[in-house]
């Protein structure tokens, strides 16, 4: 009775006491008739009704975190901001704060803004399960190094088979963002009509000469100064962008090979 006044963990524990072994039983969660429930009470009751399968405790705990907030690590307060930023991002933010309190330097190198008209997604024919597909997108977004991206690609091909062109494009675009982050790129446009790379600072004369002589493509410099490189109608925009980004890096940078693309 009055399930709306109980916490999600309490209701879950009570429901777990109903029925044992071969004895089947039913758990009825009652609320007063005609009473307007609070938003949090509705979320708790909806969560307990949606997760009835065996081993649902983890999902219940995650929903409880979303509803109440993860709490203050240094005190008893419940802040409730986690649902706004997402659980993964919240954990990364907490990790950064802990590193700062410990006196460890936190590297914050943002990935460049990227736009593209190439088909880059996970098709249903490759990953049919919706939850699996969301997990692929989540893990791809969390990749922070080239080695991790190569490992994810190998796992996908091992589980689902050779990557179709759309998935190859998606992985290649993520690779470009990682390379751009490491080489001081602010914006990337990778399309069939043109390729543009905007760096944070004007390129030095030696770097420009090295690009022109090493990359077999008609490179233009758009706008003022030498911050934006442009190549019109590139034959293979992904490979060309990778080649340009590798030449933008320091002279001792080890090139990251680009896997074979399906395009």
PDB file of C-alpha atoms in Angstrom:
ATOM      1  CA  UNK A   1       0.000   0.000   0.000  1.00  0.00           C
ATOM      2  CA  UNK A   2       1.133   3.545  -0.872  1.00  0.00           C
ATOM      3  CA  UNK A   3       3.863   2.328  -3.227  1.00  0.00           C
ATOM      4  CA  UNK A   4       4.238   5.935  -4.396  1.00  0.00           C
ATOM      5  CA  UNK A   5       5.709   6.838  -0.984  1.00  0.00           C
ATOM      6  CA  UNK A   6       8.451   4.198  -1.168  1.00  0.00           C
ATOM      7  CA  UNK A   7      11.818   4.443  -2.855  1.00  0.00           C
ATOM      8  CA  UNK A   8      12.576   2.446  -5.970  1.00  0.00           C
ATOM      9  CA  UNK A   9      15.054   0.210  -4.134  1.00  0.00           C
ATOM     10  CA  UNK A  10      12.506  -0.447  -1.388  1.00  0.00           C
ATOM     11  CA  UNK A  11       9.789  -1.456  -3.844  1.00  0.00           C
ATOM     12  CA  UNK A  12      12.269  -3.677  -5.706  1.00  0.00           C
ATOM     13  CA  UNK A  13      13.272  -5.411  -2.472  1.00  0.00           C
ATOM     14  CA  UNK A  14       9.646  -5.971  -1.473  1.00  0.00           C
ATOM     15  CA  UNK A  15       8.787  -7.402  -4.879  1.00  0.00           C
ATOM     16  CA  UNK A  16      11.757  -9.733  -4.590  1.00  0.00           C
ATOM     17  CA  UNK A  17      10.290 -11.262  -1.427  1.00  0.00           C
ATOM     18  CA  UNK A  18       7.144 -12.387  -3.279  1.00  0.00           C
ATOM     19  CA  UNK A  19       7.204 -16.000  -4.372  1.00  0.00           C
ATOM     20  CA  UNK A  20       9.875 -18.581  -3.669  1.00  0.00           C
ATOM     21  CA  UNK A  21      11.063 -21.703  -5.457  1.00  0.00           C
ATOM     22  CA  UNK A  22       8.026 -23.369  -7.053  1.00  0.00           C
ATOM     23  CA  UNK A  23       5.544 -21.131  -5.226  1.00  0.00           C
ATOM     24  CA  UNK A  24       4.090 -18.568  -7.627  1.00  0.00           C
ATOM     25  CA  UNK A  25       2.865 -15.293  -6.169  1.00  0.00           C
ATOM     26  CA  UNK A  26       1.928 -11.780  -7.282  1.00  0.00           C
ATOM     27  CA  UNK A  27       3.014  -8.358  -6.049  1.00  0.00           C
ATOM     28  CA  UNK A  28       0.375  -5.618  -6.163  1.00  0.00           C
ATOM     29  CA  UNK A  29       1.608  -2.012  -5.879  1.00  0.00           C
ATOM     30  CA  UNK A  30      -1.243   0.178  -4.630  1.00  0.00           C
ATOM     31  CA  UNK A  31      -1.642   3.946  -4.747  1.00  0.00           C
ATOM     32  CA  UNK A  32      -4.591   6.050  -3.494  1.00  0.00           C
ATOM     33  CA  UNK A  33      -7.385   6.485  -6.026  1.00  0.00           C
ATOM     34  CA  UNK A  34      -7.775   9.965  -7.449  1.00  0.00           C
ATOM     35  CA  UNK A  35      -4.409  11.149  -6.129  1.00  0.00           C
ATOM     36  CA  UNK A  36      -2.048  13.075  -8.394  1.00  0.00           C
ATOM     37  CA  UNK A  37       1.356  11.446  -8.060  1.00  0.00           C
ATOM     38  CA  UNK A  38       4.574  13.416  -8.101  1.00  0.00           C
ATOM     39  CA  UNK A  39       6.789  13.222 -11.172  1.00  0.00           C
ATOM     40  CA  UNK A  40       9.429  11.174  -9.340  1.00  0.00           C
ATOM     41  CA  UNK A  41       6.808   8.763  -7.962  1.00  0.00           C
ATOM     42  CA  UNK A  42       5.488   8.156 -11.477  1.00  0.00           C
ATOM     43  CA  UNK A  43       9.012   7.492 -12.742  1.00  0.00           C
ATOM     44  CA  UNK A  44       9.684   5.018  -9.922  1.00  0.00           C
ATOM     45  CA  UNK A  45       6.473   3.076 -10.507  1.00  0.00           C
ATOM     46  CA  UNK A  46       7.012   3.070 -14.265  1.00  0.00           C
ATOM     47  CA  UNK A  47      10.557   1.744 -13.799  1.00  0.00           C
ATOM     48  CA  UNK A  48       9.463  -1.089 -11.504  1.00  0.00           C
ATOM     49  CA  UNK A  49       6.674  -2.094 -13.891  1.00  0.00           C
ATOM     50  CA  UNK A  50       8.889  -2.057 -16.999  1.00  0.00           C
ATOM     51  CA  UNK A  51      11.659  -4.251 -15.574  1.00  0.00           C
ATOM     52  CA  UNK A  52      10.238  -7.622 -14.535  1.00  0.00           C
ATOM     53  CA  UNK A  53      12.806  -9.932 -16.103  1.00  0.00           C
ATOM     54  CA  UNK A  54      15.290 -12.024 -14.134  1.00  0.00           C
ATOM     55  CA  UNK A  55      18.374 -10.022 -13.211  1.00  0.00           C
ATOM     56  CA  UNK A  56      16.701  -6.628 -13.631  1.00  0.00           C
ATOM     57  CA  UNK A  57      18.475  -5.257 -10.557  1.00  0.00           C
ATOM     58  CA  UNK A  58      21.160  -3.469 -12.597  1.00  0.00           C
ATOM     59  CA  UNK A  59      18.585  -1.699 -14.765  1.00  0.00           C
ATOM     60  CA  UNK A  60      16.588  -0.736 -11.668  1.00  0.00           C
ATOM     61  CA  UNK A  61      19.747   0.689 -10.075  1.00  0.00           C
ATOM     62  CA  UNK A  62      20.543   2.704 -13.214  1.00  0.00           C
ATOM     63  CA  UNK A  63      17.019   4.114 -13.337  1.00  0.00           C
ATOM     64  CA  UNK A  64      17.258   4.992  -9.648  1.00  0.00           C
ATOM     65  CA  UNK A  65      20.467   6.908 -10.388  1.00  0.00           C
ATOM     66  CA  UNK A  66      18.748   8.780 -13.205  1.00  0.00           C
ATOM     67  CA  UNK A  67      15.750   9.695 -11.050  1.00  0.00           C
ATOM     68  CA  UNK A  68      17.523  10.689  -7.815  1.00  0.00           C
ATOM     69  CA  UNK A  69      20.917  11.723  -9.147  1.00  0.00           C
ATOM     70  CA  UNK A  70      24.260  10.144  -8.399  1.00  0.00           C
ATOM     71  CA  UNK A  71      24.791  12.206  -5.258  1.00  0.00           C
ATOM     72  CA  UNK A  72      27.668  14.205  -3.855  1.00  0.00           C
ATOM     73  CA  UNK A  73      30.823  12.152  -3.445  1.00  0.00           C
ATOM     74  CA  UNK A  74      31.862  14.316  -0.484  1.00  0.00           C
ATOM     75  CA  UNK A  75      28.485  14.655   1.238  1.00  0.00           C
ATOM     76  CA  UNK A  76      24.923  13.333   1.584  1.00  0.00           C
ATOM     77  CA  UNK A  77      23.161  15.673  -0.871  1.00  0.00           C
ATOM     78  CA  UNK A  78      21.457  14.378  -3.994  1.00  0.00           C
ATOM     79  CA  UNK A  79      22.031  16.777  -6.878  1.00  0.00           C
ATOM     80  CA  UNK A  80      20.095  15.087  -9.657  1.00  0.00           C
ATOM     81  CA  UNK A  81      22.061  16.582 -12.577  1.00  0.00           C
ATOM     82  CA  UNK A  82      23.226  13.232 -13.947  1.00  0.00           C
ATOM     83  CA  UNK A  83      20.124  12.624 -16.059  1.00  0.00           C
ATOM     84  CA  UNK A  84      20.701  15.958 -17.790  1.00  0.00           C
ATOM     85  CA  UNK A  85      24.232  15.252 -19.007  1.00  0.00           C
ATOM     86  CA  UNK A  86      24.045  11.455 -19.289  1.00  0.00           C
ATOM     87  CA  UNK A  87      25.642   8.789 -17.118  1.00  0.00           C
ATOM     88  CA  UNK A  88      28.841   8.307 -19.182  1.00  0.00           C
ATOM     89  CA  UNK A  89      29.571  12.030 -19.447  1.00  0.00           C
ATOM     90  CA  UNK A  90      28.787  12.475 -15.761  1.00  0.00           C
ATOM     91  CA  UNK A  91      31.325   9.782 -14.842  1.00  0.00           C
ATOM     92  CA  UNK A  92      33.975  11.410 -17.044  1.00  0.00           C
ATOM     93  CA  UNK A  93      33.291  14.788 -15.424  1.00  0.00           C
ATOM     94  CA  UNK A  94      33.599  13.278 -11.949  1.00  0.00           C
ATOM     95  CA  UNK A  95      36.842  11.572 -12.985  1.00  0.00           C
ATOM     96  CA  UNK A  96      38.278  14.882 -14.200  1.00  0.00           C
ATOM     97  CA  UNK A  97      37.359  16.616 -10.934  1.00  0.00           C
ATOM     98  CA  UNK A  98      38.975  13.829  -8.904  1.00  0.00           C
ATOM     99  CA  UNK A  99      42.155  14.127 -10.990  1.00  0.00           C
ATOM    100  CA  UNK A 100      42.232  17.886 -10.437  1.00  0.00           C
ATOM    101  CA  UNK A 101      41.797  17.440  -6.664  1.00  0.00           C
ATOM    102  CA  UNK A 102      44.688  14.978  -6.716  1.00  0.00           C
ATOM    103  CA  UNK A 103      46.856  17.512  -8.524  1.00  0.00           C
ATOM    104  CA  UNK A 104      46.952  15.566 -11.797  1.00  0.00           C
ATOM    105  CA  UNK A 105      46.898  17.596 -14.995  1.00  0.00           C
ATOM    106  CA  UNK A 106      43.744  16.890 -17.013  1.00  0.00           C
ATOM    107  CA  UNK A 107      44.172  16.999 -20.771  1.00  0.00           C
ATOM    108  CA  UNK A 108      41.184  18.619 -22.472  1.00  0.00           C
ATOM    109  CA  UNK A 109      41.732  18.480 -26.200  1.00  0.00           C
ATOM    110  CA  UNK A 110      38.369  18.868 -27.903  1.00  0.00           C
ATOM    111  CA  UNK A 111      37.678  16.990 -31.111  1.00  0.00           C
ATOM    112  CA  UNK A 112      37.127  19.282 -34.116  1.00  0.00           C
ATOM    113  CA  UNK A 113      33.688  20.040 -35.483  1.00  0.00           C
ATOM    114  CA  UNK A 114      33.008  17.742 -38.424  1.00  0.00           C
ATOM    115  CA  UNK A 115      30.431  17.864 -41.217  1.00  0.00           C
ATOM    116  CA  UNK A 116      30.060  15.377 -44.051  1.00  0.00           C
ATOM    117  CA  UNK A 117      27.570  14.329 -46.712  1.00  0.00           C
ATOM    118  CA  UNK A 118      28.940  10.782 -46.857  1.00  0.00           C
ATOM    119  CA  UNK A 119      26.590   8.011 -45.633  1.00  0.00           C
ATOM    120  CA  UNK A 120      27.912   7.207 -42.147  1.00  0.00           C
ATOM    121  CA  UNK A 121      25.688   5.132 -39.862  1.00  0.00           C
ATOM    122  CA  UNK A 122      25.050   1.588 -38.644  1.00  0.00           C
ATOM    123  CA  UNK A 123      22.405   0.017 -40.933  1.00  0.00           C
ATOM    124  CA  UNK A 124      19.778  -2.394 -39.649  1.00  0.00           C
ATOM    125  CA  UNK A 125      21.102  -5.069 -41.982  1.00  0.00           C
ATOM    126  CA  UNK A 126      24.438  -4.989 -40.127  1.00  0.00           C
ATOM    127  CA  UNK A 127      23.253  -4.656 -36.508  1.00  0.00           C
ATOM    128  CA  UNK A 128      19.584  -5.559 -36.200  1.00  0.00           C
ATOM    129  CA  UNK A 129      19.148  -5.218 -32.435  1.00  0.00           C
ATOM    130  CA  UNK A 130      18.370  -1.642 -31.394  1.00  0.00           C
ATOM    131  CA  UNK A 131      20.142  -1.867 -28.041  1.00  0.00           C
ATOM    132  CA  UNK A 132      23.251  -3.318 -29.677  1.00  0.00           C
ATOM    133  CA  UNK A 133      23.237  -0.519 -32.226  1.00  0.00           C
ATOM    134  CA  UNK A 134      22.963   2.162 -29.538  1.00  0.00           C
ATOM    135  CA  UNK A 135      25.836   0.508 -27.702  1.00  0.00           C
ATOM    136  CA  UNK A 136      27.966   0.697 -30.858  1.00  0.00           C
ATOM    137  CA  UNK A 137      27.262   4.431 -31.195  1.00  0.00           C
ATOM    138  CA  UNK A 138      27.957   4.994 -27.502  1.00  0.00           C
ATOM    139  CA  UNK A 139      31.256   3.152 -27.585  1.00  0.00           C
ATOM    140  CA  UNK A 140      32.307   4.915 -30.777  1.00  0.00           C
ATOM    141  CA  UNK A 141      31.635   8.300 -29.211  1.00  0.00           C
ATOM    142  CA  UNK A 142      33.683   7.328 -26.145  1.00  0.00           C
ATOM    143  CA  UNK A 143      36.766   6.258 -28.129  1.00  0.00           C
ATOM    144  CA  UNK A 144      39.634   8.627 -27.355  1.00  0.00           C
ATOM    145  CA  UNK A 145      42.613   7.043 -29.130  1.00  0.00           C
ATOM    146  CA  UNK A 146      43.357   5.516 -32.545  1.00  0.00           C
ATOM    147  CA  UNK A 147      44.248   2.166 -30.960  1.00  0.00           C
ATOM    148  CA  UNK A 148      40.846   1.998 -29.288  1.00  0.00           C
ATOM    149  CA  UNK A 149      39.140   2.770 -32.605  1.00  0.00           C
ATOM    150  CA  UNK A 150      41.052  -0.031 -34.358  1.00  0.00           C
ATOM    151  CA  UNK A 151      40.104  -2.410 -31.550  1.00  0.00           C
ATOM    152  CA  UNK A 152      36.426  -1.468 -31.886  1.00  0.00           C
ATOM    153  CA  UNK A 153      36.540  -2.023 -35.638  1.00  0.00           C
ATOM    154  CA  UNK A 154      38.081  -5.458 -35.135  1.00  0.00           C
ATOM    155  CA  UNK A 155      35.404  -6.384 -32.600  1.00  0.00           C
ATOM    156  CA  UNK A 156      32.586  -5.266 -34.895  1.00  0.00           C
ATOM    157  CA  UNK A 157      33.942  -7.299 -37.804  1.00  0.00           C
ATOM    158  CA  UNK A 158      34.403 -10.308 -35.536  1.00  0.00           C
ATOM    159  CA  UNK A 159      30.823 -10.092 -34.217  1.00  0.00           C
ATOM    160  CA  UNK A 160      28.852  -8.849 -37.228  1.00  0.00           C
ATOM    161  CA  UNK A 161      31.078  -9.544 -40.246  1.00  0.00           C
ATOM    162  CA  UNK A 162      32.880  -7.217 -42.678  1.00  0.00           C
ATOM    163  CA  UNK A 163      31.836  -3.606 -42.222  1.00  0.00           C
ATOM    164  CA  UNK A 164      29.554  -2.215 -44.945  1.00  0.00           C
ATOM    165  CA  UNK A 165      30.451   1.128 -46.587  1.00  0.00           C
ATOM    166  CA  UNK A 166      28.265   3.114 -44.166  1.00  0.00           C
ATOM    167  CA  UNK A 167      30.019   1.689 -41.098  1.00  0.00           C
ATOM    168  CA  UNK A 168      33.458   2.105 -42.714  1.00  0.00           C
ATOM    169  CA  UNK A 169      32.663   5.757 -43.357  1.00  0.00           C
ATOM    170  CA  UNK A 170      31.498   6.198 -39.759  1.00  0.00           C
ATOM    171  CA  UNK A 171      34.727   4.737 -38.390  1.00  0.00           C
ATOM    172  CA  UNK A 172      36.871   6.764 -40.794  1.00  0.00           C
ATOM    173  CA  UNK A 173      35.172  10.008 -39.816  1.00  0.00           C
ATOM    174  CA  UNK A 174      35.829   9.248 -36.154  1.00  0.00           C
ATOM    175  CA  UNK A 175      39.470   8.602 -37.054  1.00  0.00           C
ATOM    176  CA  UNK A 176      39.636  12.009 -38.737  1.00  0.00           C
ATOM    177  CA  UNK A 177      38.279  13.689 -35.615  1.00  0.00           C
ATOM    178  CA  UNK A 178      40.926  12.005 -33.471  1.00  0.00           C
ATOM    179  CA  UNK A 179      43.704  12.976 -35.894  1.00  0.00           C
ATOM    180  CA  UNK A 180      42.339  16.507 -36.089  1.00  0.00           C
ATOM    181  CA  UNK A 181      42.259  16.794 -32.312  1.00  0.00           C
ATOM    182  CA  UNK A 182      45.911  15.730 -32.062  1.00  0.00           C
ATOM    183  CA  UNK A 183      47.032  18.112 -34.835  1.00  0.00           C
ATOM    184  CA  UNK A 184      45.271  21.297 -33.747  1.00  0.00           C
ATOM    185  CA  UNK A 185      42.341  21.224 -36.182  1.00  0.00           C
ATOM    186  CA  UNK A 186      39.212  23.195 -35.297  1.00  0.00           C
ATOM    187  CA  UNK A 187      36.847  22.271 -38.133  1.00  0.00           C
ATOM    188  CA  UNK A 188      36.583  19.568 -40.794  1.00  0.00           C
ATOM    189  CA  UNK A 189      34.323  19.321 -43.824  1.00  0.00           C
ATOM    190  CA  UNK A 190      34.590  16.018 -45.674  1.00  0.00           C
ATOM    191  CA  UNK A 191      32.322  15.836 -48.708  1.00  0.00           C
ATOM    192  CA  UNK A 192      32.164  14.793 -52.312  1.00  0.00           C
ATOM    193  CA  UNK A 193      32.162  18.397 -53.515  1.00  0.00           C
ATOM    194  CA  UNK A 194      35.038  19.672 -51.382  1.00  0.00           C
ATOM    195  CA  UNK A 195      37.330  18.955 -48.473  1.00  0.00           C
ATOM    196  CA  UNK A 196      38.125  21.694 -45.953  1.00  0.00           C
ATOM    197  CA  UNK A 197      40.428  21.638 -42.931  1.00  0.00           C
ATOM    198  CA  UNK A 198      40.586  24.639 -40.609  1.00  0.00           C
ATOM    199  CA  UNK A 199      43.487  24.692 -38.164  1.00  0.00           C
ATOM    200  CA  UNK A 200      43.790  26.742 -34.983  1.00  0.00           C
ATOM    201  CA  UNK A 201      46.759  28.837 -36.149  1.00  0.00           C
ATOM    202  CA  UNK A 202      48.185  29.960 -39.467  1.00  0.00           C
ATOM    203  CA  UNK A 203      50.452  27.341 -41.016  1.00  0.00           C
ATOM    204  CA  UNK A 204      54.126  28.103 -41.263  1.00  0.00           C
ATOM    205  CA  UNK A 205      55.740  28.436 -44.666  1.00  0.00           C
ATOM    206  CA  UNK A 206      57.705  25.191 -44.243  1.00  0.00           C
ATOM    207  CA  UNK A 207      54.524  23.271 -43.457  1.00  0.00           C
ATOM    208  CA  UNK A 208      52.749  24.708 -46.512  1.00  0.00           C
ATOM    209  CA  UNK A 209      55.646  23.759 -48.808  1.00  0.00           C
ATOM    210  CA  UNK A 210      55.691  20.276 -47.334  1.00  0.00           C
ATOM    211  CA  UNK A 211      51.968  19.835 -47.975  1.00  0.00           C
ATOM    212  CA  UNK A 212      52.120  21.095 -51.543  1.00  0.00           C
ATOM    213  CA  UNK A 213      55.057  18.863 -52.461  1.00  0.00           C
ATOM    214  CA  UNK A 214      53.920  15.717 -50.604  1.00  0.00           C
ATOM    215  CA  UNK A 215      50.160  15.612 -51.244  1.00  0.00           C
ATOM    216  CA  UNK A 216      49.065  14.952 -54.811  1.00  0.00           C
ATOM    217  CA  UNK A 217      46.034  17.230 -54.803  1.00  0.00           C
ATOM    218  CA  UNK A 218      45.297  20.846 -55.824  1.00  0.00           C
ATOM    219  CA  UNK A 219      45.322  22.520 -52.387  1.00  0.00           C
ATOM    220  CA  UNK A 220      43.820  25.981 -51.984  1.00  0.00           C
ATOM    221  CA  UNK A 221      43.893  28.310 -48.984  1.00  0.00           C
ATOM    222  CA  UNK A 222      40.472  29.833 -48.288  1.00  0.00           C
ATOM    223  CA  UNK A 223      39.821  33.071 -46.416  1.00  0.00           C
ATOM    224  CA  UNK A 224      42.470  35.245 -44.817  1.00  0.00           C
ATOM    225  CA  UNK A 225      45.826  33.827 -43.842  1.00  0.00           C
ATOM    226  CA  UNK A 226      46.668  30.142 -44.161  1.00  0.00           C
ATOM    227  CA  UNK A 227      44.348  28.515 -41.637  1.00  0.00           C
ATOM    228  CA  UNK A 228      41.871  26.805 -43.984  1.00  0.00           C
ATOM    229  CA  UNK A 229      42.942  24.216 -46.545  1.00  0.00           C
ATOM    230  CA  UNK A 230      40.522  23.351 -49.343  1.00  0.00           C
ATOM    231  CA  UNK A 231      40.473  20.727 -52.066  1.00  0.00           C
ATOM    232  CA  UNK A 232      37.609  20.830 -54.548  1.00  0.00           C
ATOM    233  CA  UNK A 233      35.962  17.615 -55.787  1.00  0.00           C
ATOM    234  CA  UNK A 234      38.355  15.150 -54.128  1.00  0.00           C
ATOM    235  CA  UNK A 235      38.420  11.655 -55.602  1.00  0.00           C
ATOM    236  CA  UNK A 236      38.613   9.933 -52.203  1.00  0.00           C
ATOM    237  CA  UNK A 237      37.851  12.539 -49.520  1.00  0.00           C
ATOM    238  CA  UNK A 238      38.450  10.189 -46.570  1.00  0.00           C
ATOM    239  CA  UNK A 239      41.909   9.045 -47.679  1.00  0.00           C
ATOM    240  CA  UNK A 240      42.899  12.559 -48.749  1.00  0.00           C
ATOM    241  CA  UNK A 241      41.771  14.069 -45.447  1.00  0.00           C
ATOM    242  CA  UNK A 242      43.769  11.443 -43.541  1.00  0.00           C
ATOM    243  CA  UNK A 243      46.857  12.159 -45.646  1.00  0.00           C
ATOM    244  CA  UNK A 244      46.555  15.912 -45.100  1.00  0.00           C
ATOM    245  CA  UNK A 245      46.058  15.576 -41.346  1.00  0.00           C
ATOM    246  CA  UNK A 246      49.083  13.320 -41.013  1.00  0.00           C
ATOM    247  CA  UNK A 247      51.238  15.898 -42.820  1.00  0.00           C
ATOM    248  CA  UNK A 248      49.867  18.648 -40.554  1.00  0.00           C
ATOM    249  CA  UNK A 249      51.267  16.887 -37.500  1.00  0.00           C
ATOM    250  CA  UNK A 250      54.790  17.190 -36.118  1.00  0.00           C
ATOM    251  CA  UNK A 251      57.593  15.821 -38.266  1.00  0.00           C
ATOM    252  CA  UNK A 252      58.139  12.922 -35.837  1.00  0.00           C
ATOM    253  CA  UNK A 253      54.486  11.874 -35.846  1.00  0.00           C
ATOM    254  CA  UNK A 254      54.022   8.232 -36.766  1.00  0.00           C
ATOM    255  CA  UNK A 255      51.328   7.999 -39.494  1.00  0.00           C
ATOM    256  CA  UNK A 256      48.219   6.012 -38.645  1.00  0.00           C
ATOM    257  CA  UNK A 257      47.371   3.777 -41.607  1.00  0.00           C
ATOM    258  CA  UNK A 258      43.849   4.104 -42.964  1.00  0.00           C
ATOM    259  CA  UNK A 259      41.967   0.809 -43.178  1.00  0.00           C
ATOM    260  CA  UNK A 260      40.555  -0.193 -46.551  1.00  0.00           C
ATOM    261  CA  UNK A 261      37.266   1.595 -47.199  1.00  0.00           C
ATOM    262  CA  UNK A 262      34.165   0.175 -48.791  1.00  0.00           C
ATOM    263  CA  UNK A 263      33.482   3.342 -50.793  1.00  0.00           C
TER     264      UNK A 263
END
